[in-house]
Short mmCIF file of C-alpha atoms in Angstrom, two decimals:
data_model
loop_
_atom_site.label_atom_id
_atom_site.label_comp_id
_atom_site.label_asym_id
_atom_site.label_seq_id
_atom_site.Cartn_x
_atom_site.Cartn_y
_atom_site.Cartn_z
CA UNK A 1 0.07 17.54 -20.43
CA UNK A 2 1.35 14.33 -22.57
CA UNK A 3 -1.47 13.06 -23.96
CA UNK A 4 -3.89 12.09 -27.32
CA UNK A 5 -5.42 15.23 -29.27
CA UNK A 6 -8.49 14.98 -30.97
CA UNK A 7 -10.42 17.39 -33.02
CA UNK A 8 -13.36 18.54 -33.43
CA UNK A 9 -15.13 18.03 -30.25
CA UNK A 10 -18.59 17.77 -31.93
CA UNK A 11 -19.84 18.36 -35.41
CA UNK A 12 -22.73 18.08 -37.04
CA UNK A 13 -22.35 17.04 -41.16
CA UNK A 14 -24.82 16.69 -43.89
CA UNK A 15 -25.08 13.15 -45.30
CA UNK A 16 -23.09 12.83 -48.19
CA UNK A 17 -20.21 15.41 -47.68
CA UNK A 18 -16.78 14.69 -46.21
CA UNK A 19 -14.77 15.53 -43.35
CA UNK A 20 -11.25 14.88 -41.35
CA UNK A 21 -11.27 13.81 -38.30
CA UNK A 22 -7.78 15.10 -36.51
CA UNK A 23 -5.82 12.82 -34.11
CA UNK A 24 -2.19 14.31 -32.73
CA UNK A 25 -0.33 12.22 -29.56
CA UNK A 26 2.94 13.54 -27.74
CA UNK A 27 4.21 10.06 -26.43
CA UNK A 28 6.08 8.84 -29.56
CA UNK A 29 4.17 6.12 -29.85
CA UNK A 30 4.09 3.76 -32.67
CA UNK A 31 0.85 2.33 -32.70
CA UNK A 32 -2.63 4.99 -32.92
CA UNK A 33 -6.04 3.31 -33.39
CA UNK A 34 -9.09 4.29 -34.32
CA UNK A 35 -12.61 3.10 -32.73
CA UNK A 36 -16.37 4.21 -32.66
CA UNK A 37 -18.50 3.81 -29.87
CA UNK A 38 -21.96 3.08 -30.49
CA UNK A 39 -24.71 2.44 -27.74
CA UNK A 40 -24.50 -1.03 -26.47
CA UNK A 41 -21.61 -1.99 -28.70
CA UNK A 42 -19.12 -1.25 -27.06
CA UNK A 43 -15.95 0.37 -28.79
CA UNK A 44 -15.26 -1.15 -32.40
CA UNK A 45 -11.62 -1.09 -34.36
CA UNK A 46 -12.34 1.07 -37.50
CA UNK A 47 -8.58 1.54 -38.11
CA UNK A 48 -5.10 1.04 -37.08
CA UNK A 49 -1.36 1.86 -37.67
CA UNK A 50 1.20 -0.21 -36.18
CA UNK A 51 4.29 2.27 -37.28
CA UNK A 52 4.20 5.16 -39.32
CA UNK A 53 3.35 4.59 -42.74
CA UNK A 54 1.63 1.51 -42.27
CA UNK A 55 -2.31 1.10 -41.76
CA UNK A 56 -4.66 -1.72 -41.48
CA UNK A 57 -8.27 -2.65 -41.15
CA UNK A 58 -10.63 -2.89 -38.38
CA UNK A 59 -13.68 -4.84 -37.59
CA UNK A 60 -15.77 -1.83 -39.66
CA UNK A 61 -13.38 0.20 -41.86
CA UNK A 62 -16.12 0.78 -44.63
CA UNK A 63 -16.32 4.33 -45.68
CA UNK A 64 -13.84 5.52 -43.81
CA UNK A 65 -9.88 6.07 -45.02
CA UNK A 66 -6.54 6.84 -42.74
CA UNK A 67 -3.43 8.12 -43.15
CA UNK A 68 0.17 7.91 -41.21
CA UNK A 69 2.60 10.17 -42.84
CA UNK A 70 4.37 10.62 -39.34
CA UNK A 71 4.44 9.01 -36.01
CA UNK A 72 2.17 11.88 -34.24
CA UNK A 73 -0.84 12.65 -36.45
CA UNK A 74 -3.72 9.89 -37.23
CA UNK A 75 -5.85 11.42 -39.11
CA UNK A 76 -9.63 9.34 -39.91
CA UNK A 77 -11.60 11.15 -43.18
CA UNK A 78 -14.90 9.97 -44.14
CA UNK A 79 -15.16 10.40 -48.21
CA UNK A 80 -19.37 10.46 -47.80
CA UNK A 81 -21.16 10.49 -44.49
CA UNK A 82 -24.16 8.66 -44.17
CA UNK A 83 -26.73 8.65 -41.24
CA UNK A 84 -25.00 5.56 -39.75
CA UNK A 85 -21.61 7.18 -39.21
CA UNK A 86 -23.61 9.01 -36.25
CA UNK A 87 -21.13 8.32 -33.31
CA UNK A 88 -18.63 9.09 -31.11
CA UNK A 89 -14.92 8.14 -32.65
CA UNK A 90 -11.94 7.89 -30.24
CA UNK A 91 -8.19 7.99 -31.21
CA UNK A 92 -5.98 5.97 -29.24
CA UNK A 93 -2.32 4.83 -29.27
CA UNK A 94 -0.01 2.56 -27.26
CA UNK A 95 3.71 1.48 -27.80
CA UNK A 96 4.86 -1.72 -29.82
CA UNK A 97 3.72 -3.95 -27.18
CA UNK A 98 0.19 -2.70 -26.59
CA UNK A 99 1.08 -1.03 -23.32
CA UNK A 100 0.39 2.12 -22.67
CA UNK A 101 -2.98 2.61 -24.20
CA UNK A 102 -4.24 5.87 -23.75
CA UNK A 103 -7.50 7.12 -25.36
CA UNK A 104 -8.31 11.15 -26.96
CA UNK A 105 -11.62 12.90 -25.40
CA UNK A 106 -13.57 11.59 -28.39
CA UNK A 107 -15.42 13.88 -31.04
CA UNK A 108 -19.23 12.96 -31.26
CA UNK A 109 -20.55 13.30 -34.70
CA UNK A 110 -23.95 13.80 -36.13
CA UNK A 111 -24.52 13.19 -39.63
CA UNK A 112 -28.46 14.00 -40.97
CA UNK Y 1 -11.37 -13.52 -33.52
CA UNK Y 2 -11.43 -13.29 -29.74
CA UNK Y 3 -15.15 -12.62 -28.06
CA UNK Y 4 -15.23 -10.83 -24.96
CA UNK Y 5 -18.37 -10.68 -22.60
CA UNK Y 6 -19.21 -8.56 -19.49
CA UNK Y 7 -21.81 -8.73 -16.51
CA UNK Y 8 -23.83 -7.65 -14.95
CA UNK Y 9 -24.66 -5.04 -17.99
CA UNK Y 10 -26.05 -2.97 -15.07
CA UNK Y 11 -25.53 -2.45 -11.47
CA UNK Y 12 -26.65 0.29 -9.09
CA UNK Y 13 -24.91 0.73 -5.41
CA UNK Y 14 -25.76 2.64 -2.53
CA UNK Y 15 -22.14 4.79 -1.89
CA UNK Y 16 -19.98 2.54 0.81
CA UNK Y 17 -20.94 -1.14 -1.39
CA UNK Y 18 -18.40 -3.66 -2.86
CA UNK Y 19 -18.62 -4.88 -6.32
CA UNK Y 20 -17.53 -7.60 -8.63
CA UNK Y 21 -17.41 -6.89 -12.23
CA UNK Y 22 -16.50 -9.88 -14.48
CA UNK Y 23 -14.96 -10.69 -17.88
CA UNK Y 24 -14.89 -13.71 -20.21
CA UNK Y 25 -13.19 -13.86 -23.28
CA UNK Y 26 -13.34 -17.14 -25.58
CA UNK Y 27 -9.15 -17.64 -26.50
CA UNK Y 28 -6.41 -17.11 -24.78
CA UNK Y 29 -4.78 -13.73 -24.55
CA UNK Y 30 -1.52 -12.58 -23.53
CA UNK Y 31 -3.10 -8.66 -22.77
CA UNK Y 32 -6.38 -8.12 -21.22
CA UNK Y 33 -6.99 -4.37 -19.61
CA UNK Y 34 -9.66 -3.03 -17.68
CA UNK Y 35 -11.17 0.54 -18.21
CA UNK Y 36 -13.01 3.32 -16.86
CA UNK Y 37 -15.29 5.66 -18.86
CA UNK Y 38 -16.60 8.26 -16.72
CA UNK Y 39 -19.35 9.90 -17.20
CA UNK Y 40 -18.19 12.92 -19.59
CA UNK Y 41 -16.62 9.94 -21.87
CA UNK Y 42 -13.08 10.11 -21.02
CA UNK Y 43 -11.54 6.57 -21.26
CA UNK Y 44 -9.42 5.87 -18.25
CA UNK Y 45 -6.77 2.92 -18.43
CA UNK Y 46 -7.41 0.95 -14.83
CA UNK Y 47 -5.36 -2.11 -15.19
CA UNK Y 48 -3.26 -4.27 -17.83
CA UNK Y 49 -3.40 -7.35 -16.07
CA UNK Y 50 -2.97 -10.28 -18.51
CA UNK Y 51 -2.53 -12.95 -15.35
CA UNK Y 52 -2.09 -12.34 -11.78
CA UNK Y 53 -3.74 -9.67 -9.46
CA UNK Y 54 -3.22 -6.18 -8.84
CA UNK Y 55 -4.54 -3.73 -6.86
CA UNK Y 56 -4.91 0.11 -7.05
CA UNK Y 57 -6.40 1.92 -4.04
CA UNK Y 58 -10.19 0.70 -3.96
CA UNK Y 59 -9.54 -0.81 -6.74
CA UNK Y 60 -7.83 -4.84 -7.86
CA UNK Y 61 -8.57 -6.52 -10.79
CA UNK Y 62 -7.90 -10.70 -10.90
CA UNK Y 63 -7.09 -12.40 -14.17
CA UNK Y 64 -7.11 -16.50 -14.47
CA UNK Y 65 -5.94 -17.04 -17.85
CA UNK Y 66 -6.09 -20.58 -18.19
CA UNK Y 67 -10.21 -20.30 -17.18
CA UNK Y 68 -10.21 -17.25 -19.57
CA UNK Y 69 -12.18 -14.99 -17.29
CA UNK Y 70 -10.99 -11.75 -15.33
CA UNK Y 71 -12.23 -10.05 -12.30
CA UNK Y 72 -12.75 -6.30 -11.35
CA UNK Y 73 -13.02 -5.80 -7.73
CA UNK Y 74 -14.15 -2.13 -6.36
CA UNK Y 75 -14.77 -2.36 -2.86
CA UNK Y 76 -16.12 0.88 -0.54
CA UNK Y 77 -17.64 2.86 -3.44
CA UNK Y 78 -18.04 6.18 -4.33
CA UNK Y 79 -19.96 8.69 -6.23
CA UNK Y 80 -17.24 9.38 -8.24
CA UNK Y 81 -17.06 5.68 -9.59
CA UNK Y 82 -19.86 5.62 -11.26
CA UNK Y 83 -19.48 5.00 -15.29
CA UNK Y 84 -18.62 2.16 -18.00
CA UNK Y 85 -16.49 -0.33 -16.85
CA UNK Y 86 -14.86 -2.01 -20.10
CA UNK Y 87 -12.97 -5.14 -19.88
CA UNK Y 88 -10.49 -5.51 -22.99
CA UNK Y 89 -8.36 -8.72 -24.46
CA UNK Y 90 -5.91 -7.87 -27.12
CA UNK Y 91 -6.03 -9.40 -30.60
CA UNK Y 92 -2.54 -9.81 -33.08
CA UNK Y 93 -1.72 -6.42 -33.70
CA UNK Y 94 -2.53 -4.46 -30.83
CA UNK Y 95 -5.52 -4.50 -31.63
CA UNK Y 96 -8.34 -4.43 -28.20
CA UNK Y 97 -11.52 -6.01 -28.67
CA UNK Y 98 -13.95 -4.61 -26.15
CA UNK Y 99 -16.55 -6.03 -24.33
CA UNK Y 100 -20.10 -4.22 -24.51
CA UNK Y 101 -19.13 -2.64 -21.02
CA UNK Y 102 -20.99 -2.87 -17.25
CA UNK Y 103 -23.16 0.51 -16.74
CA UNK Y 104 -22.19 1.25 -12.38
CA UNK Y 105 -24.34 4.05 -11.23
CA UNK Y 106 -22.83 4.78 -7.48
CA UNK Y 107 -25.98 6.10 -5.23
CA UNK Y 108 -25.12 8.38 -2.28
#
């Protein structure tokens, strides 16, 4: 099924070490986002990529880094998790125009 | 950048009910989408409907752009629509601002 990849599905990381969050979509779109979802916050930008090898800030990139070496994969690394990087991140991606948007299952971390 | 507010936060409905969800955002936007997260977290696109109405089975969504406010409509409800509602207006760049989402818990 067409669709947004993410992985993992959950993990729990110790504050202060680092870890890839994956992202792969089959649609050949050009845009893939990246939020976090936070109780009564709604879903916030961290990250986006309008065409591969382009990226751009969200309304809270801080501490986290992204990469677009291709038009599929999205990946979002945190260098150092700390305690408030507890959340559940979403991928997403849409075409040029914004239509289209279609969200990944979400991986819920934990950092302590 | 744009601000986009939803009510009620919460609403409970005995199965069978109609609803009215709404959304304000403070500028003008030429993409505003409604979605549905049920309740194992999966994000479900509903509508883009930047002006205009549009229905889908149960459910139509209203936008009035020039009153910057936009209207989900789910009329006999079920069980299974119970979730986050999330109303969406699109900032340069693709970039969807989210509102803080309406909580729908669908009694039966």
């Amino acid at each position: 099924t067409a669709g947004i990849t993410q992985a993992p599905t959950s993990q729990i990381l110790a504050a202060g070490r680092s870890m890839t969050l994956r992202c792969t979509q089959d649609m050949r779109h050009n845009a893939m986002y990246w939020y976090r979802q936070d109780l009564g916050l709604g879903l916030r930008l961290i990250h986006y990529s309008n065409t591969a090898g382009t990226t751009g800030k969200g309304e809270v990139p801080d501490g986290y880094s992204v990469s677009r070496a291709n038009t599929d994969d999205f990946p979002l690394t945190l260098a150092s998790a700390v305690p408030s990087q507890t959340s559940v991140y979403f991928c997403a991606s849409s075409d040029s125009g914004g239509f289209g948007y279609t969200f990944g299952s979400g991986t819920r971390l934990t950092v302590v | 950048g744009i601000q986009v507010e939803q009510s009620p936060p919460d609403l409970i409905l005995q199965e069978g009910a109609n609803s009215t969800l709404r959304c304000n955002f403070s500028d003008s936007v030429n993409n505003l989408q409604w979605f549905h997260q049920n309740p194992w977290g999966q994000l479900i696109n509903l509508f883009y409907i930047p002006s205009g109405t549009k229905q889908n089975g149960r459910l139509s969504a209203t936008t009035v752009a020039t009153e910057r406010y936009s209207l989900l409509y789910i009329s006999s409800s079920q069980t299974t629509d119970s979730g986050v509602y999330f109303c969406s207006a699109m900032e340069y760049g693709n970039k969807l601002v989210f509102g803080a989402g309406t909580i729908l818990r669908v009694k039966s």
